[in-house]
């Protein structure tokens, strides 16, 4: 689940997004869907979405249905990397960050929640959520 | 200029109706975890013959009367009938201990009595005997309104607990308040989030298949946000426990509660 690599790949924020893929290549939407549904990725603790196969969805956050209509790929990438850029008080974790956190558990210290490749897979999947 | 009279009046007012800090739940909106449960789990808690926590209470009653340690004394030899001597005690714990200069939890008080007054082998945190004794003692407060934290000497520790409760932590970067003040009544992956009221401890959690302490619950919430949980008995965990109890001021004790 968490990545081995402790060093984050560099990225550039332009406006309200990160226009360029973190890995330099496009993500895989099918893998992204599986990741969003995996409990360890944590999205569906808070979010619901078009996922008829699971009853265990949260309602602390907006339903992910139609995300691809509302947000550009560049915005989605920045939201996953650092959601506090959109709302400084957000409860949504920053998935690509490994500093400035308090008392991180031993098994997670120094690591981002998701790897760059996992973020790209999820971004690719979210972009397909159109209604 | 503000006169001492105005300050005194403000202090008096504050004592009568505690000022709410940002994000805190007003007294009349406070609800035990019981209010969030399904009918089946409530019925299990309400009926002493089906409440699995009552087995621990009975074990605790037996331990209360048992002579142990090199002092060869039972709890009952010093404290008599728990029904009267322990009534209401758990509702004011964690309590400030003058000799130690800090608050101690009910579990720590039992551990201290065992060491100092019975001279018996120490009881580890979360051990069956410790849970049984604390369940038995806290059961004597069932229905008693919580008053822990009222002691002025405890106030700095209540405040320490409040700061920890508001502080984001862990890889998921969430504070207790983000879930239990801002999002109670909502669902985390389908499970209802409650107000984190500590009214029923130690309690029987169906998920654990056993009785567990409040500290066990707090440690599991900390692991949930991928934070390094505070050790059992650590000053931070005691402060959090004290803050939760003071935050539940006036709610009745329910030990042994049942939770999903």
CSV table of C-alpha atoms in Angstrom, one decimal:
chain,number,residue,atom,x,y,z
A,1,UNK,CA,0.0,0.0,0.0
A,2,UNK,CA,2.3,2.9,1.0
A,3,UNK,CA,5.2,3.5,-1.3
A,4,UNK,CA,8.8,2.4,-0.7
A,5,UNK,CA,10.2,5.7,-2.2
A,6,UNK,CA,10.5,8.3,0.5
A,7,UNK,CA,11.5,11.1,-1.9
A,8,UNK,CA,8.7,12.8,-3.8
A,9,UNK,CA,8.9,13.5,-7.5
A,10,UNK,CA,9.0,17.2,-8.2
A,11,UNK,CA,5.8,18.8,-9.6
A,12,UNK,CA,4.8,22.4,-10.6
A,13,UNK,CA,1.5,24.0,-9.6
A,14,UNK,CA,0.2,26.3,-12.3
A,15,UNK,CA,-3.0,28.2,-11.4
A,16,UNK,CA,-5.3,25.8,-9.5
A,17,UNK,CA,-3.8,22.6,-10.9
A,18,UNK,CA,-0.8,20.5,-11.8
A,19,UNK,CA,-1.0,20.2,-15.6
A,20,UNK,CA,1.8,17.6,-16.1
A,21,UNK,CA,1.6,13.9,-15.0
A,22,UNK,CA,3.7,13.3,-11.8
A,23,UNK,CA,5.3,10.2,-13.5
A,24,UNK,CA,5.5,11.6,-17.0
A,25,UNK,CA,3.0,9.0,-18.3
A,26,UNK,CA,-0.8,8.7,-18.2
A,27,UNK,CA,-2.5,6.6,-15.5
A,28,UNK,CA,-4.6,3.5,-15.9
A,29,UNK,CA,-8.3,4.2,-15.1
A,30,UNK,CA,-9.1,0.6,-14.3
A,31,UNK,CA,-6.4,0.4,-11.7
A,32,UNK,CA,-7.5,3.8,-10.5
A,33,UNK,CA,-11.1,2.5,-9.9
A,34,UNK,CA,-9.8,-0.5,-7.9
A,35,UNK,CA,-7.6,1.9,-5.8
A,36,UNK,CA,-10.5,4.2,-5.0
A,37,UNK,CA,-12.5,1.3,-3.8
A,38,UNK,CA,-9.7,-0.2,-1.7
A,39,UNK,CA,-10.3,0.6,1.9
A,40,UNK,CA,-6.6,1.3,2.5
A,41,UNK,CA,-6.7,4.1,-0.1
A,42,UNK,CA,-9.3,5.7,2.3
A,43,UNK,CA,-11.4,7.7,-0.4
A,44,UNK,CA,-14.6,5.8,0.4
A,45,UNK,CA,-14.3,6.3,4.1
A,46,UNK,CA,-15.5,9.8,3.3
A,47,UNK,CA,-16.9,9.7,-0.2
A,48,UNK,CA,-19.6,7.8,-2.0
A,49,UNK,CA,-19.7,7.3,-5.7
A,50,UNK,CA,-21.0,5.2,-8.6
A,51,UNK,CA,-19.9,1.9,-6.9
A,52,UNK,CA,-22.9,-0.4,-6.7
A,53,UNK,CA,-20.7,-3.3,-5.5
A,54,UNK,CA,-20.0,-1.8,-2.1
A,55,UNK,CA,-22.4,-0.7,0.7
A,56,UNK,CA,-19.5,0.7,2.8
A,57,UNK,CA,-19.4,4.3,1.5
A,58,UNK,CA,-19.0,7.5,3.5
A,59,UNK,CA,-21.1,10.7,3.5
A,60,UNK,CA,-18.5,13.2,4.9
A,61,UNK,CA,-17.7,14.4,1.4
A,62,UNK,CA,-19.4,15.0,-1.9
A,63,UNK,CA,-20.5,12.0,-4.1
A,64,UNK,CA,-17.8,11.4,-6.7
A,65,UNK,CA,-20.4,10.9,-9.5
A,66,UNK,CA,-19.8,13.4,-12.2
A,67,UNK,CA,-16.4,14.5,-10.9
A,68,UNK,CA,-15.0,14.5,-14.5
A,69,UNK,CA,-17.6,17.1,-15.5
A,70,UNK,CA,-16.8,19.4,-12.6
A,71,UNK,CA,-13.0,19.3,-12.6
A,72,UNK,CA,-10.1,19.2,-15.1
A,73,UNK,CA,-7.4,16.6,-14.9
A,74,UNK,CA,-5.0,19.2,-13.8
A,75,UNK,CA,-7.3,20.3,-10.9
A,76,UNK,CA,-7.9,16.7,-9.9
A,77,UNK,CA,-4.2,16.0,-9.7
A,78,UNK,CA,-3.6,19.0,-7.4
A,79,UNK,CA,-6.6,18.0,-5.3
A,80,UNK,CA,-5.1,14.6,-4.6
A,81,UNK,CA,-1.6,15.9,-4.1
A,82,UNK,CA,-2.7,18.7,-1.7
A,83,UNK,CA,-6.5,19.3,-1.2
A,84,UNK,CA,-5.7,22.1,1.2
A,85,UNK,CA,-4.9,24.3,-1.9
A,86,UNK,CA,-8.7,24.3,-2.6
A,87,UNK,CA,-9.9,24.6,1.0
A,88,UNK,CA,-7.3,25.3,3.8
A,89,UNK,CA,-9.5,23.7,6.4
A,90,UNK,CA,-10.4,20.6,4.4
A,91,UNK,CA,-10.5,17.3,6.1
A,92,UNK,CA,-9.4,15.5,2.9
A,93,UNK,CA,-5.9,14.3,3.4
A,94,UNK,CA,-3.0,15.4,1.1
A,95,UNK,CA,-2.1,12.2,-0.6
A,96,UNK,CA,1.3,13.2,-1.9
A,97,UNK,CA,3.0,14.9,1.0
A,98,UNK,CA,5.5,13.6,3.5
A,99,UNK,CA,6.3,16.5,5.8
A,100,UNK,CA,4.7,18.9,8.2
A,101,UNK,CA,2.6,16.2,9.8
A,102,UNK,CA,2.3,15.4,13.5
A,103,UNK,CA,3.0,12.0,15.2
A,104,UNK,CA,2.8,9.9,12.0
A,105,UNK,CA,2.7,6.2,12.8
A,106,UNK,CA,6.0,4.3,12.6
A,107,UNK,CA,4.9,2.3,9.5
A,108,UNK,CA,3.9,5.4,7.6
A,109,UNK,CA,6.5,8.0,8.7
A,110,UNK,CA,8.2,9.8,5.8
A,111,UNK,CA,6.0,8.3,3.2
A,112,UNK,CA,3.2,9.9,1.2
A,113,UNK,CA,-0.2,8.1,1.4
A,114,UNK,CA,-0.1,7.2,-2.3
A,115,UNK,CA,2.7,6.9,-4.8
A,116,UNK,CA,2.9,9.1,-7.9
A,117,UNK,CA,1.8,6.2,-10.1
A,118,UNK,CA,-1.2,5.5,-7.9
A,119,UNK,CA,-2.2,9.2,-8.0
A,120,UNK,CA,-2.0,9.2,-11.8
A,121,UNK,CA,-4.2,6.0,-11.9
A,122,UNK,CA,-6.8,7.6,-9.7
A,123,UNK,CA,-6.8,10.9,-11.7
A,124,UNK,CA,-7.3,8.9,-14.9
A,125,UNK,CA,-10.3,7.1,-13.3
A,126,UNK,CA,-11.9,10.3,-11.8
A,127,UNK,CA,-11.7,11.9,-15.2
A,128,UNK,CA,-13.9,9.1,-16.6
A,129,UNK,CA,-16.7,9.9,-14.0
A,130,UNK,CA,-19.0,11.8,-16.3
A,131,UNK,CA,-22.8,11.8,-16.3
B,1,UNK,CA,-10.7,49.7,32.2
B,2,UNK,CA,-12.2,46.4,33.2
B,3,UNK,CA,-12.8,46.4,37.0
B,4,UNK,CA,-12.2,43.4,39.2
B,5,UNK,CA,-15.9,43.4,39.7
B,6,UNK,CA,-16.6,42.8,36.0
B,7,UNK,CA,-14.0,40.1,36.0
B,8,UNK,CA,-15.5,38.5,39.1
B,9,UNK,CA,-19.0,38.7,37.5
B,10,UNK,CA,-17.7,37.2,34.3
B,11,UNK,CA,-16.0,34.4,36.2
B,12,UNK,CA,-19.2,33.7,38.1
B,13,UNK,CA,-21.2,33.6,34.9
B,14,UNK,CA,-18.6,31.3,33.4
B,15,UNK,CA,-19.0,29.0,36.3
B,16,UNK,CA,-22.8,28.9,36.0
B,17,UNK,CA,-22.8,28.4,32.2
B,18,UNK,CA,-19.5,27.3,30.8
B,19,UNK,CA,-18.4,29.2,27.8
B,20,UNK,CA,-18.3,27.1,24.6
B,21,UNK,CA,-15.1,27.1,22.6
B,22,UNK,CA,-15.2,27.0,18.8
B,23,UNK,CA,-16.4,23.6,17.5
B,24,UNK,CA,-17.7,22.4,20.9
B,25,UNK,CA,-21.1,20.7,21.2
B,26,UNK,CA,-23.6,22.6,23.4
B,27,UNK,CA,-24.7,20.8,26.6
B,28,UNK,CA,-28.3,20.1,25.5
B,29,UNK,CA,-27.1,18.6,22.2
B,30,UNK,CA,-24.7,16.0,23.9
B,31,UNK,CA,-25.6,12.4,23.2
B,32,UNK,CA,-24.1,9.2,24.3
B,33,UNK,CA,-23.0,6.7,21.7
B,34,UNK,CA,-26.0,4.7,22.9
B,35,UNK,CA,-28.3,7.1,21.0
B,36,UNK,CA,-26.6,6.3,17.7
B,37,UNK,CA,-27.0,2.5,18.0
B,38,UNK,CA,-29.5,0.2,16.5
B,39,UNK,CA,-32.4,-1.3,18.5
B,40,UNK,CA,-30.7,-4.7,18.9
B,41,UNK,CA,-27.5,-3.3,20.4
B,42,UNK,CA,-29.4,-1.1,22.7
B,43,UNK,CA,-31.5,-4.0,23.9
B,44,UNK,CA,-28.3,-6.0,24.5
B,45,UNK,CA,-27.0,-3.1,26.7
B,46,UNK,CA,-30.2,-2.6,28.6
B,47,UNK,CA,-30.8,-6.2,29.6
B,48,UNK,CA,-28.3,-7.2,32.3
B,49,UNK,CA,-28.8,-10.9,31.4
B,50,UNK,CA,-27.8,-10.3,27.8
B,51,UNK,CA,-25.2,-7.6,28.3
B,52,UNK,CA,-21.8,-9.4,28.0
B,53,UNK,CA,-20.2,-6.7,30.1
B,54,UNK,CA,-22.0,-7.9,33.2
B,55,UNK,CA,-19.9,-11.1,33.3
B,56,UNK,CA,-16.9,-8.8,33.8
B,57,UNK,CA,-18.8,-6.9,36.5
B,58,UNK,CA,-19.4,-10.2,38.3
B,59,UNK,CA,-15.8,-11.2,38.0
B,60,UNK,CA,-14.9,-7.8,39.5
B,61,UNK,CA,-17.2,-8.3,42.4
B,62,UNK,CA,-15.4,-11.6,43.2
B,63,UNK,CA,-12.0,-9.9,42.9
B,64,UNK,CA,-13.2,-7.1,45.2
B,65,UNK,CA,-13.6,-9.6,48.1
B,66,UNK,CA,-10.5,-11.6,47.5
B,67,UNK,CA,-7.5,-11.2,49.8
B,68,UNK,CA,-4.2,-11.0,47.9
B,69,UNK,CA,-0.7,-9.7,48.0
B,70,UNK,CA,1.8,-9.7,50.9
B,71,UNK,CA,-0.6,-7.4,52.8
B,72,UNK,CA,-3.2,-10.2,52.5
B,73,UNK,CA,-5.9,-7.7,52.1
B,74,UNK,CA,-9.0,-7.5,49.9
B,75,UNK,CA,-10.3,-4.3,48.4
B,76,UNK,CA,-13.4,-4.8,50.6
B,77,UNK,CA,-11.2,-4.9,53.8
B,78,UNK,CA,-10.5,-1.2,53.3
B,79,UNK,CA,-13.4,0.0,51.2
B,80,UNK,CA,-16.3,-2.1,52.5
B,81,UNK,CA,-19.4,-2.5,50.5
B,82,UNK,CA,-18.7,-1.1,47.0
B,83,UNK,CA,-22.3,-0.3,46.5
B,84,UNK,CA,-22.0,2.6,48.9
B,85,UNK,CA,-18.2,3.3,49.0
B,86,UNK,CA,-17.7,3.3,45.2
B,87,UNK,CA,-21.0,4.9,44.2
B,88,UNK,CA,-20.3,8.0,42.0
B,89,UNK,CA,-16.5,7.5,42.1
B,90,UNK,CA,-16.0,6.6,38.5
B,91,UNK,CA,-18.1,9.7,37.4
B,92,UNK,CA,-15.3,11.9,38.8
B,93,UNK,CA,-12.3,10.1,37.3
B,94,UNK,CA,-9.7,10.8,36.1
B,95,UNK,CA,-9.2,12.7,39.4
B,96,UNK,CA,-6.4,14.9,40.5
B,97,UNK,CA,-4.0,13.1,42.9
B,98,UNK,CA,-2.4,15.6,45.3
B,99,UNK,CA,0.6,13.4,46.1
B,100,UNK,CA,1.4,12.8,42.5
B,101,UNK,CA,0.5,16.3,41.4
B,102,UNK,CA,-1.4,15.0,38.3
B,103,UNK,CA,-4.7,13.4,37.4
B,104,UNK,CA,-4.9,9.6,37.6
B,105,UNK,CA,-7.5,7.4,35.8
B,106,UNK,CA,-9.7,4.9,37.6
B,107,UNK,CA,-7.5,2.1,36.2
B,108,UNK,CA,-4.4,3.8,37.5
B,109,UNK,CA,-6.0,4.3,40.9
B,110,UNK,CA,-6.8,0.5,41.1
B,111,UNK,CA,-3.2,-0.2,40.0
B,112,UNK,CA,-1.9,2.1,42.8
B,113,UNK,CA,-4.1,0.5,45.4
B,114,UNK,CA,-2.9,-2.9,44.4
B,115,UNK,CA,0.7,-1.9,44.6
B,116,UNK,CA,0.6,0.3,47.7
B,117,UNK,CA,-2.1,-1.1,49.8
B,118,UNK,CA,-2.2,-4.8,48.8
B,119,UNK,CA,1.4,-5.2,47.9
B,120,UNK,CA,0.4,-7.5,45.1
B,121,UNK,CA,1.8,-8.1,41.6
B,122,UNK,CA,1.0,-5.2,39.3
B,123,UNK,CA,-2.0,-5.5,37.0
B,124,UNK,CA,-1.1,-4.7,33.4
B,125,UNK,CA,-3.3,-2.3,31.4
B,126,UNK,CA,-6.1,-4.0,29.6
B,127,UNK,CA,-5.7,-7.2,31.6
B,128,UNK,CA,-8.9,-9.1,32.4
B,129,UNK,CA,-8.6,-8.5,36.1
B,130,UNK,CA,-8.1,-4.8,35.8
B,131,UNK,CA,-11.0,-4.4,33.4
B,132,UNK,CA,-13.2,-6.5,35.7
B,133,UNK,CA,-12.4,-4.4,38.7
B,134,UNK,CA,-12.9,-1.1,36.8
B,135,UNK,CA,-16.1,-2.4,35.3
B,136,UNK,CA,-17.3,-3.4,38.8
B,137,UNK,CA,-16.4,0.0,40.3
B,138,UNK,CA,-17.8,2.1,37.4
B,139,UNK,CA,-21.0,0.0,37.4
B,140,UNK,CA,-21.7,1.5,40.9
B,141,UNK,CA,-21.9,4.8,39.1
B,142,UNK,CA,-24.5,3.7,36.5
B,143,UNK,CA,-26.9,6.6,36.1
B,144,UNK,CA,-24.6,9.1,38.0
B,145,UNK,CA,-24.0,12.4,36.0
B,146,UNK,CA,-20.3,12.8,35.1
B,147,UNK,CA,-18.5,15.5,37.1
B,148,UNK,CA,-14.8,14.7,36.2
B,149,UNK,CA,-12.7,17.8,35.6
B,150,UNK,CA,-14.7,20.1,38.0
B,151,UNK,CA,-11.7,20.1,40.4
B,152,UNK,CA,-9.9,23.4,39.8
B,153,UNK,CA,-6.6,21.6,40.2
B,154,UNK,CA,-7.5,19.4,37.2
B,155,UNK,CA,-8.2,22.4,34.9
B,156,UNK,CA,-4.7,22.7,33.3
B,157,UNK,CA,-4.9,19.0,32.4
B,158,UNK,CA,-8.4,19.4,30.9
B,159,UNK,CA,-6.9,22.1,28.8
B,160,UNK,CA,-4.0,19.9,27.7
B,161,UNK,CA,-6.5,17.3,26.7
B,162,UNK,CA,-8.5,19.8,24.7
B,163,UNK,CA,-5.5,21.0,22.8
B,164,UNK,CA,-4.7,17.4,21.9
B,165,UNK,CA,-8.3,16.8,20.9
B,166,UNK,CA,-8.1,19.7,18.5
B,167,UNK,CA,-4.7,18.9,17.0
B,168,UNK,CA,-4.4,17.2,13.7
B,169,UNK,CA,-2.2,14.1,13.7
B,170,UNK,CA,-1.1,11.1,11.7
B,171,UNK,CA,-0.6,10.5,8.0
B,172,UNK,CA,-4.3,11.3,7.4
B,173,UNK,CA,-3.8,14.6,9.2
B,174,UNK,CA,-7.1,14.5,11.1
B,175,UNK,CA,-8.0,15.7,14.6
B,176,UNK,CA,-10.5,14.1,17.0
B,177,UNK,CA,-12.7,17.2,16.6
B,178,UNK,CA,-12.9,16.8,12.8
B,179,UNK,CA,-14.9,13.6,13.2
B,180,UNK,CA,-16.5,13.8,16.6
B,181,UNK,CA,-17.6,17.5,16.7
B,182,UNK,CA,-17.9,18.4,13.0
B,183,UNK,CA,-19.2,15.2,11.6
B,184,UNK,CA,-21.1,13.2,14.1
B,185,UNK,CA,-24.4,11.7,12.7
B,186,UNK,CA,-22.5,11.2,9.4
B,187,UNK,CA,-21.1,7.9,8.2
B,188,UNK,CA,-17.5,6.9,7.8
B,189,UNK,CA,-17.4,4.1,5.3
B,190,UNK,CA,-21.0,3.2,6.3
B,191,UNK,CA,-20.4,3.3,10.1
B,192,UNK,CA,-22.1,6.1,12.1
B,193,UNK,CA,-19.8,8.6,13.7
B,194,UNK,CA,-20.8,9.5,17.3
B,195,UNK,CA,-19.8,12.4,19.6
B,196,UNK,CA,-17.1,10.3,21.3
B,197,UNK,CA,-18.8,10.5,24.7
B,198,UNK,CA,-16.9,8.4,27.2
B,199,UNK,CA,-20.0,7.4,29.2
B,200,UNK,CA,-19.9,3.6,29.1
B,201,UNK,CA,-16.3,2.5,29.8
B,202,UNK,CA,-15.0,0.0,30.2
B,203,UNK,CA,-17.4,-1.3,27.6
B,204,UNK,CA,-18.1,-4.4,25.6
B,205,UNK,CA,-17.4,-3.8,21.9
B,206,UNK,CA,-18.8,-6.4,19.6
B,207,UNK,CA,-16.0,-5.7,17.1
B,208,UNK,CA,-13.4,-6.5,19.9
B,209,UNK,CA,-15.5,-9.5,21.2
B,210,UNK,CA,-14.4,-8.3,24.7
B,211,UNK,CA,-14.5,-5.6,27.2
B,212,UNK,CA,-12.1,-2.7,26.6
B,213,UNK,CA,-11.0,0.5,28.2
B,214,UNK,CA,-11.5,4.1,27.0
B,215,UNK,CA,-7.7,4.2,26.4
B,216,UNK,CA,-8.0,1.2,24.0
B,217,UNK,CA,-10.6,3.0,22.1
B,218,UNK,CA,-8.6,6.3,21.8
B,219,UNK,CA,-5.5,4.3,20.7
B,220,UNK,CA,-7.5,2.7,17.9
B,221,UNK,CA,-8.9,6.1,16.7
B,222,UNK,CA,-5.3,7.3,16.7
B,223,UNK,CA,-4.1,4.3,14.6
B,224,UNK,CA,-7.1,4.9,12.4
B,225,UNK,CA,-5.6,8.2,11.3
B,226,UNK,CA,-2.2,6.5,11.1
B,227,UNK,CA,-0.8,8.3,14.0
B,228,UNK,CA,1.6,6.8,16.6
B,229,UNK,CA,-0.8,6.0,19.5
B,230,UNK,CA,0.1,7.3,22.9
B,231,UNK,CA,1.1,4.6,25.4
B,232,UNK,CA,-1.4,3.3,27.9
B,233,UNK,CA,-1.2,5.5,31.0
B,234,UNK,CA,0.8,8.2,29.3
B,235,UNK,CA,0.1,11.8,30.4
B,236,UNK,CA,-1.3,12.6,26.9
B,237,UNK,CA,-3.9,9.8,27.0
B,238,UNK,CA,-4.9,10.6,30.6
B,239,UNK,CA,-5.4,14.3,29.6
B,240,UNK,CA,-7.5,13.3,26.6
B,241,UNK,CA,-9.6,11.0,28.8
B,242,UNK,CA,-10.0,13.8,31.3
B,243,UNK,CA,-11.0,16.3,28.6
B,244,UNK,CA,-13.6,13.8,27.1
B,245,UNK,CA,-15.1,13.3,30.6
B,246,UNK,CA,-15.3,17.0,31.3
B,247,UNK,CA,-16.8,17.5,27.8
B,248,UNK,CA,-19.5,14.9,28.8
B,249,UNK,CA,-20.3,16.9,32.0
B,250,UNK,CA,-23.7,15.9,33.2
B,251,UNK,CA,-24.3,12.9,31.0
B,252,UNK,CA,-25.1,9.7,33.0
B,253,UNK,CA,-22.6,6.9,33.3
B,254,UNK,CA,-23.6,3.6,31.6
B,255,UNK,CA,-21.0,1.1,32.5
B,256,UNK,CA,-20.9,-1.5,31.2
B,257,UNK,CA,-22.1,-0.2,27.8
B,258,UNK,CA,-22.2,-2.2,24.6
B,259,UNK,CA,-21.1,-0.7,21.3
B,260,UNK,CA,-21.0,-2.2,17.8
